[in-house]
Amino acid sequence: MLNKTYTKYIQSLHNKKSRDVEGVFIGEGTKVVVELLQTRQFLCKDVLCTKKWFDENNNLIGKYFDEELKIIEDFELEKISALTTPNEVLAVFAKKGSTEPSLKGNISLMLDTIQDPGNLGTIIRIADWFGIENIICSNGTADMYNPKVVQSTMGSLARVNVVYKDLPEWLEENKDVKIYAATLEGTPIKEINIKEGIILIGNESKGVSNELLNRADENITIPKIGNAESLNAAVATGIILSHIC
C-alpha cells in the first residue's frame, strides 16, 4: 500500500511548480517508461506498477532499473495517475539539463508559445522522426515535462534537445542563423530548399508574434487547397519537415 505522503508527492508532480522544485517528472505506460529507461538519458528514481505488469515485464525492466519495483493496486495507480484512463505502470525520472543547441549545418525548430501540451509532445515526436536534434522554445511554451507532453512524445523526449529561451533576446545573440517563419502567406514549401536554419512555428491561435516575424528572413507556407481556416501546429510542423528533410 502506498502511504498518503508518497501518494501526495506523486500527485504533486502533475504540477510544474512541484516538478521544478523536485527536479523530477513522471512517465506512464509501458511504451513511454520502457523507452525512457532504455535510452538511459533520464535517471529513473522509482517504478510503480500493478502485479500483472510486474509479472509480464520484470525481466525486461531489470536490465535498466536496479531498484525494487513498487507493486500497487489498480485503485492506487488511479489515484496517482495523470491520465484519464490510468495505464499499468508509472515511473519517476530525474530531469536532465538541456544543452545549448548546435545550429551549424542542420535544421532546428523554434516554437513561439505553443501552449497545448499534446501539440508540444507531438512536435517533439515529429522532430525525432525527421532527425531534428534541437527545439528552441519560448518561455511561454508548455513545459516539456508536463505529463501530457511526456505521454505524447512516446519516448522521443530522450532523443531531442529541448531548450527554453527568451526568443527575441536569443535571436539577437544568434543573428547569423537564418529564420524561416511558418505563416499563412509566404513562399510555398515546395519551392524552397532549406539545408540549414530554424523553422519557426507560431502559437496555435495567434501564429508567430509580430516581434519574431520582423526578425524572420523568410516566410514560408503550406499552400491551401480546401477551405480550412488553418492547420494544427503539430500537423503543420510535420508537413513542413516532410518537404525539407
XYZ file of C-alpha atoms in Angstrom:
245
model
C 0.000 0.000 0.000
C 1.219 3.490 -0.825
C 1.233 5.810 2.141
C -0.574 9.148 1.926
C 2.631 11.167 1.882
C 4.057 9.381 -1.132
C 0.701 9.445 -2.903
C 0.529 13.213 -2.466
C 4.130 13.531 -3.640
C 3.387 11.755 -6.935
C 0.187 13.744 -7.379
C 2.129 16.975 -6.853
C 4.303 16.129 -9.859
C 1.297 16.762 -12.101
C 2.112 20.452 -11.478
C 5.057 22.322 -12.976
C 5.960 24.117 -9.753
C 6.457 20.841 -7.888
C 8.360 19.291 -10.796
C 10.701 22.273 -10.828
C 11.262 22.099 -7.062
C 11.829 18.340 -7.018
C 13.714 18.169 -10.320
C 11.730 15.146 -11.483
C 8.815 14.218 -13.741
C 6.548 11.229 -14.334
C 6.126 8.937 -17.318
C 3.252 6.485 -17.723
C 2.543 3.424 -19.810
C 4.764 0.582 -20.986
C 5.926 2.287 -24.203
C 6.956 5.537 -22.506
C 8.504 4.006 -19.381
C 10.447 1.260 -21.166
C 11.769 3.591 -23.866
C 12.874 6.234 -21.380
C 14.629 3.524 -19.365
C 16.325 2.057 -22.436
C 17.755 5.377 -23.593
C 19.356 5.924 -20.173
C 19.005 9.673 -20.728
C 16.988 10.177 -17.556
C 17.857 8.688 -14.179
C 14.901 6.590 -13.007
C 14.025 7.215 -9.379
C 11.095 4.850 -8.936
C 8.788 2.467 -10.801
C 5.258 1.761 -9.574
C 3.203 -0.903 -11.306
C 0.410 -3.431 -10.998
C 1.150 -7.074 -10.172
C 0.092 -8.105 -13.668
C 2.525 -5.639 -15.268
C 5.309 -6.744 -12.922
C 4.860 -10.401 -13.874
C 4.971 -9.565 -17.588
C 7.827 -7.033 -17.595
C 10.060 -7.573 -14.565
C 12.804 -9.364 -16.519
C 12.926 -6.593 -19.116
C 12.886 -3.734 -16.618
C 15.559 -5.439 -14.519
C 18.077 -4.732 -17.308
C 17.652 -0.982 -16.860
C 16.451 -0.426 -13.301
C 18.312 -1.928 -10.352
C 15.965 -0.897 -7.578
C 12.917 -2.814 -6.360
C 9.693 -2.021 -8.199
C 6.723 -0.929 -6.110
C 3.730 -3.174 -6.769
C 0.480 -1.321 -6.159
C -3.219 -1.908 -6.605
C -5.220 -0.568 -9.554
C -7.051 1.928 -7.342
C -3.735 3.266 -6.025
C -2.426 3.757 -9.549
C -5.629 5.570 -10.431
C -5.022 7.999 -7.552
C -1.539 8.984 -8.714
C -2.015 8.821 -12.484
C -2.199 11.978 -14.580
C -4.094 10.064 -17.277
C -7.857 9.902 -17.617
C -7.505 6.149 -18.076
C -4.507 5.006 -15.992
C -2.062 2.555 -17.507
C -0.382 -0.268 -15.586
C 2.910 1.439 -14.812
C 4.164 4.866 -13.699
C 7.795 5.863 -13.252
C 9.531 8.864 -11.717
C 12.521 10.219 -13.635
C 15.046 12.938 -12.856
C 15.107 15.846 -15.262
C 18.247 16.360 -17.295
C 19.945 19.607 -18.141
C 19.445 20.945 -21.648
C 22.498 21.697 -23.763
C 22.995 24.804 -25.862
C 21.761 23.882 -29.359
C 24.326 23.396 -32.117
C 22.814 25.098 -35.161
C 25.591 24.850 -37.737
C 24.849 22.608 -40.693
C 21.412 21.427 -39.596
C 17.752 22.346 -39.272
C 16.227 23.186 -35.905
C 12.732 24.082 -34.735
C 11.682 27.180 -32.827
C 8.315 27.283 -31.056
C 6.604 30.573 -30.269
C 4.233 29.980 -27.333
C 2.900 26.527 -28.198
C 0.534 26.156 -25.262
C -1.161 22.806 -25.789
C 0.878 20.022 -24.134
C -0.385 17.483 -26.673
C 0.840 19.669 -29.527
C 4.264 20.105 -27.951
C 4.629 16.381 -27.304
C 3.623 15.564 -30.872
C 6.054 18.145 -32.274
C 8.883 16.602 -30.243
C 7.966 13.185 -31.612
C 7.808 14.554 -35.178
C 11.216 16.178 -34.700
C 12.618 12.832 -33.580
C 11.131 11.137 -36.670
C 12.815 13.596 -39.029
C 16.109 13.659 -37.160
C 15.729 17.203 -35.820
C 18.072 17.427 -32.855
C 17.107 20.779 -31.317
C 13.885 22.582 -30.430
C 14.174 26.124 -29.067
C 11.003 27.073 -27.158
C 9.773 30.434 -25.931
C 9.421 30.668 -22.167
C 5.658 30.740 -22.708
C 5.619 27.338 -24.387
C 4.171 24.365 -22.472
C 6.523 22.575 -20.072
C 8.338 19.702 -21.770
C 7.891 17.648 -18.579
C 4.125 18.095 -18.402
C 2.672 14.539 -18.145
C 0.660 15.079 -21.348
C 3.795 16.187 -23.193
C 5.775 13.201 -21.929
C 2.939 10.875 -22.940
C 2.640 12.392 -26.427
C 6.368 12.083 -27.136
C 6.247 8.294 -26.653
C 9.911 8.290 -25.606
C 11.198 10.876 -28.106
C 11.802 13.268 -25.209
C 15.050 11.405 -24.589
C 16.367 11.974 -28.126
C 15.525 15.624 -28.811
C 17.274 18.526 -27.079
C 14.536 20.924 -25.924
C 15.609 24.292 -24.538
C 13.647 27.314 -23.283
C 14.771 30.839 -24.146
C 13.675 34.443 -24.296
C 13.373 34.197 -28.083
C 13.927 37.855 -29.079
C 16.955 38.036 -26.815
C 18.296 34.692 -28.057
C 17.828 35.673 -31.710
C 19.674 38.919 -31.052
C 22.623 36.827 -29.899
C 22.361 34.474 -32.906
C 21.888 36.860 -35.823
C 23.816 34.637 -38.212
C 21.110 31.917 -38.110
C 18.525 32.105 -40.891
C 14.911 32.018 -39.680
C 12.025 30.645 -41.748
C 8.662 31.599 -40.231
C 5.663 29.369 -40.957
C 2.787 31.684 -41.880
C -0.447 31.663 -43.875
C 1.246 33.622 -46.652
C 4.784 33.161 -47.870
C 6.958 31.080 -50.158
C 5.301 27.677 -50.790
C 7.340 24.954 -49.104
C 7.635 23.062 -52.408
C 9.609 25.972 -53.830
C 12.271 26.222 -51.147
C 15.410 24.244 -50.413
C 16.428 24.582 -46.772
C 19.587 22.830 -45.641
C 20.385 24.923 -42.579
C 18.434 27.247 -40.321
C 15.461 27.405 -37.991
C 11.822 26.685 -38.796
C 9.687 28.979 -36.627
C 6.241 27.650 -35.647
C 3.742 30.023 -34.063
C 1.075 29.861 -31.385
C -1.972 27.676 -32.074
C -4.400 30.595 -32.409
C -2.278 33.713 -32.930
C 0.526 32.347 -35.092
C 4.010 33.836 -34.955
C 4.238 37.062 -32.956
C 4.995 40.249 -34.878
C 8.203 40.712 -32.910
C 9.543 37.400 -34.159
C 8.084 37.821 -37.648
C 10.106 41.008 -38.015
C 13.249 39.004 -37.286
C 12.489 36.238 -39.787
C 14.497 36.076 -43.002
C 11.684 34.475 -44.993
C 8.055 33.491 -44.524
C 7.106 30.020 -45.729
C 3.679 28.482 -46.144
C 1.810 25.271 -46.847
C -0.406 26.063 -49.871
C -4.124 25.761 -49.097
C -6.371 23.843 -51.486
C -9.570 23.439 -49.449
C -11.481 25.740 -47.145
C -9.955 25.053 -43.716
C -9.007 28.261 -41.933
C -5.734 26.956 -40.527
C -3.717 23.858 -39.629
C -2.910 22.381 -36.235
C 0.602 23.475 -35.207
C 1.899 19.909 -34.920
C 0.348 18.890 -38.258
C 1.887 21.927 -39.949
C 5.284 21.070 -38.457
C 5.073 17.540 -39.819
C 4.117 18.694 -43.310
C 6.889 21.302 -43.452
C 9.560 18.882 -42.242
C 8.399 16.202 -44.684
C 9.199 18.598 -47.532
C 12.548 19.907 -46.370
C 14.189 16.989 -44.568
